CSV table of C-alpha atoms in Angstrom, one decimal:
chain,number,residue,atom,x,y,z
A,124,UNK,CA,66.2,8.2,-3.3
A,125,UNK,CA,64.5,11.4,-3.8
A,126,UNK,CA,63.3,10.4,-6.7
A,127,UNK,CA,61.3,7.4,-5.2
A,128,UNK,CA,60.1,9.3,-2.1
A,129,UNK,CA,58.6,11.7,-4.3
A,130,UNK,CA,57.1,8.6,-6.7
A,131,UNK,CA,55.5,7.5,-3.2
A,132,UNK,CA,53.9,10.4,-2.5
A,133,UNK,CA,52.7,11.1,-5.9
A,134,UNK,CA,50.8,7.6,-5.9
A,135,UNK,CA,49.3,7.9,-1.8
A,136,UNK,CA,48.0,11.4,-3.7
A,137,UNK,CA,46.4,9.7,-6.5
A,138,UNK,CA,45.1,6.9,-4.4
A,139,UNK,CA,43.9,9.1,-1.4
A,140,UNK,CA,41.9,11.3,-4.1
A,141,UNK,CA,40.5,8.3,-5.8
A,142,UNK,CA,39.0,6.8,-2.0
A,143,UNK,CA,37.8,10.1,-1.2
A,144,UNK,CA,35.7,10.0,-4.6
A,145,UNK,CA,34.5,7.1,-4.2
A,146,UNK,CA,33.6,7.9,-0.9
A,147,UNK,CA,31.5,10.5,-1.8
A,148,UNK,CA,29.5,8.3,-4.7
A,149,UNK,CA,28.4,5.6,-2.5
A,150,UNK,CA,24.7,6.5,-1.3
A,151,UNK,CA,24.1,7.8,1.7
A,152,UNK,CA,20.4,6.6,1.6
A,153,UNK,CA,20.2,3.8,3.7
A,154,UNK,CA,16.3,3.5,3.5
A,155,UNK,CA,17.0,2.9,-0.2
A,156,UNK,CA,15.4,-0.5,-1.2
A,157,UNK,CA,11.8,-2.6,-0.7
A,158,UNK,CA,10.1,-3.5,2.3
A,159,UNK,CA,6.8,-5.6,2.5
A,160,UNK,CA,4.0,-6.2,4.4
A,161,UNK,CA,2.8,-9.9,4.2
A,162,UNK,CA,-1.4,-9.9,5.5
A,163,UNK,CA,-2.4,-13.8,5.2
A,164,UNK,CA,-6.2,-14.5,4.6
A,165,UNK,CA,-8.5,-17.7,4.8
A,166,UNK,CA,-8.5,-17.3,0.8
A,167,UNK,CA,-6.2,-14.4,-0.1
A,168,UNK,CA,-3.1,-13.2,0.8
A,169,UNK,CA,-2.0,-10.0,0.2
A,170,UNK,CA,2.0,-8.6,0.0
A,171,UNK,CA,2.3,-4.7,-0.1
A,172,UNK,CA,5.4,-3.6,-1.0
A,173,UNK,CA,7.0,0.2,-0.4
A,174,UNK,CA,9.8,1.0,-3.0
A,175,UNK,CA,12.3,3.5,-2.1
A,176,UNK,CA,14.3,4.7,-5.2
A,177,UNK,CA,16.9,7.4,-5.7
A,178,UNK,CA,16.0,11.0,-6.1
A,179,UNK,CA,12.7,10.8,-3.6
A,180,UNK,CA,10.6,9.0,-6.0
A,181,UNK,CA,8.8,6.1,-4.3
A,182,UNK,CA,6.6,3.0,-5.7
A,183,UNK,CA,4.2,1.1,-3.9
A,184,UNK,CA,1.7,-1.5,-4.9
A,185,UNK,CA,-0.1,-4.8,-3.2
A,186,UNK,CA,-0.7,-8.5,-5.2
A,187,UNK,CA,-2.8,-10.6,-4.4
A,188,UNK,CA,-1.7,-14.2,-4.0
A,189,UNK,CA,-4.0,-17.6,-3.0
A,190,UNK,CA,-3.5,-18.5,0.6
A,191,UNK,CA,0.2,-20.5,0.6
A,192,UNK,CA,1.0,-19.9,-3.4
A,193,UNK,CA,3.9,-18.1,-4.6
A,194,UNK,CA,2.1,-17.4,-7.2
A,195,UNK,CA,1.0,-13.9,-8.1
A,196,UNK,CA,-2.7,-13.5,-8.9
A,197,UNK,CA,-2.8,-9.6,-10.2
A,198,UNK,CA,-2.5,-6.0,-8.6
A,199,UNK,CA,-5.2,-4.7,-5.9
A,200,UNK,CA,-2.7,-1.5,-6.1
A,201,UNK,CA,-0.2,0.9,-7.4
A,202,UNK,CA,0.7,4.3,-6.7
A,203,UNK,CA,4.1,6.5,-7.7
A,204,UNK,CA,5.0,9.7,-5.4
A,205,UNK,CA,7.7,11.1,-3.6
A,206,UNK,CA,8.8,10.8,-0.3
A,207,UNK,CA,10.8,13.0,2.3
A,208,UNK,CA,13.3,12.0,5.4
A,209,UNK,CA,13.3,13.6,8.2
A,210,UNK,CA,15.7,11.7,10.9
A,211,UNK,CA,14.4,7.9,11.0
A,212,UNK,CA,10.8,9.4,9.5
A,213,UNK,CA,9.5,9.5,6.6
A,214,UNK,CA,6.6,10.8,4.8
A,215,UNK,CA,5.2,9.2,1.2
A,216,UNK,CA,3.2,11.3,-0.9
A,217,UNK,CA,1.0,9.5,-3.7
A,218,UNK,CA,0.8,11.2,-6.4
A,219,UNK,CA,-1.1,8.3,-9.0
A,220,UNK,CA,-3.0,6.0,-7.1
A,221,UNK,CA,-4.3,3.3,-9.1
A,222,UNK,CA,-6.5,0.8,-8.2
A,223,UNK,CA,-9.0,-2.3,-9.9
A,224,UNK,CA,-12.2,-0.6,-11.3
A,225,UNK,CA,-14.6,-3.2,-11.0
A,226,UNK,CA,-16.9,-3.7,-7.9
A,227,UNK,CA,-16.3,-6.6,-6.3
A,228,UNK,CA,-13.0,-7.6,-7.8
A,229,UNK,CA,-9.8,-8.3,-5.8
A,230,UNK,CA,-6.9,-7.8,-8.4
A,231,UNK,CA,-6.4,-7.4,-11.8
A,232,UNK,CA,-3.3,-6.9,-14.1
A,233,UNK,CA,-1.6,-3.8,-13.6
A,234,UNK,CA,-2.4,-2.3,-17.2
A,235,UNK,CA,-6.4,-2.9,-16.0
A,236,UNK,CA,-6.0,-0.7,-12.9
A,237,UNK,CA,-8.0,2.7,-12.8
A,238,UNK,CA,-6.7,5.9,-11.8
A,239,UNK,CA,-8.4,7.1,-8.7
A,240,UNK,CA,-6.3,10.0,-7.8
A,241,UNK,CA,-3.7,12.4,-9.0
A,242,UNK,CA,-3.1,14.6,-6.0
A,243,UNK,CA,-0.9,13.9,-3.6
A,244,UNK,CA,-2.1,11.8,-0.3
A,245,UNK,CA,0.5,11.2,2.3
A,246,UNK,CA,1.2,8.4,4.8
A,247,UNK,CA,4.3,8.6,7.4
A,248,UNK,CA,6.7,5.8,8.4
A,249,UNK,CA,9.2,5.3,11.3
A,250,UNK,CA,12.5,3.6,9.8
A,251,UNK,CA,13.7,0.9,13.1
A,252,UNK,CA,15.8,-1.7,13.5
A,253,UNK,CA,18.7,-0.1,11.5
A,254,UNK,CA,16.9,0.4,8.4
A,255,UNK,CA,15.6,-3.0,8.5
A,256,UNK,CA,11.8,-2.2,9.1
A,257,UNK,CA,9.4,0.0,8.3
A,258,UNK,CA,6.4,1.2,11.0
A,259,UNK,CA,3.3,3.1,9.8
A,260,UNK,CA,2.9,5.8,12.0
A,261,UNK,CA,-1.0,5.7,12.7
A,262,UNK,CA,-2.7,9.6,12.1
A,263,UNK,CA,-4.0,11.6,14.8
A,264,UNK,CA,-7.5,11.0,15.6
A,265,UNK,CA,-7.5,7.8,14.1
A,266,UNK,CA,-8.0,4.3,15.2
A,267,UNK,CA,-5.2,1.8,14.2
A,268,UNK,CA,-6.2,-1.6,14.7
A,269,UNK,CA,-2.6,-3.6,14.2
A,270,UNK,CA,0.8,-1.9,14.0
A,271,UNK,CA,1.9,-2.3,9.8
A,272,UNK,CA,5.2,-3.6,10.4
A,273,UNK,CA,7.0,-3.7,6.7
A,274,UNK,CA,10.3,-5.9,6.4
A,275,UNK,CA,13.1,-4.9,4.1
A,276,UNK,CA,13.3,-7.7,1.3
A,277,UNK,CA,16.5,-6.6,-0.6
């Protein structure tokens, strides 16, 4: 009897300390994940997209897509930074902005995009509806036009 009581506790032990690791690898960063921002044109559409990945590093970039077509065209954008949390904020810092060199162009491939900048430029974001969306924050002093609503895609 003894002997199987102390069986029992030796396994609720082992399994108790297995939960509470596991616990403690599962990420705690909800805003992990992509969000877009679909702007539909006459000719053009354009999808911006916001990559959150582990660590504080952050991707963004916008393609350019006919009007109705799955299809991607090329890249009007790319940048890589890092971003910080601050409650349901969040601020992105672009540290390689790349964009298409050509005057008058609207995309290109991605290899074909120049480098425009190499400092860091920041933009903030509200997280709201549980993670779910993603709300420029428009700067002081500045005229916003439309609110940038980006929608988690993943």
């Amino acid at each position: 009897m003894k002997f199987r009581f102390l069986g029992f506790l030796l396994i609720a032990a082992v399994f108790l300390a297995c939960n509470e690791q596991k616990e403690q690898m599962l990420p705690t960063q909800p805003e992990l994940g992509k969000y877009q921002l679909e702007l539909k044109g006459n000719s053009f559409d354009i999808i911006n997209t916001i990559e959150f990945k582990p660590g504080g590093n952050v991707l963004g970039w916008g393609i350019i897509r006919n009007t109705g077509a799955k299809e991607d065209l090329g890249y009007n954008y790319y940048y890589s930074g890092t971003y910080v949390m601050d409650e349901n904020e969040v601020s992105i810092f672009q540290e390689s902005y790349f964009q298409v060199g050509e005057a008058g162009k609207l995309f290109d491939t991605k290899e074909m995009l120049v480098l425009v900048q190499t400092r860091s430029a920041s933009s903030d974001y509200s997280f709201q509806a549980n993670f779910k969306e993603l709300h420029f924050i428009c700067p002081p002093n500045s005229i916003c036009l439309d609110e940038s609503i980006y929608k988690r895609v993943d």
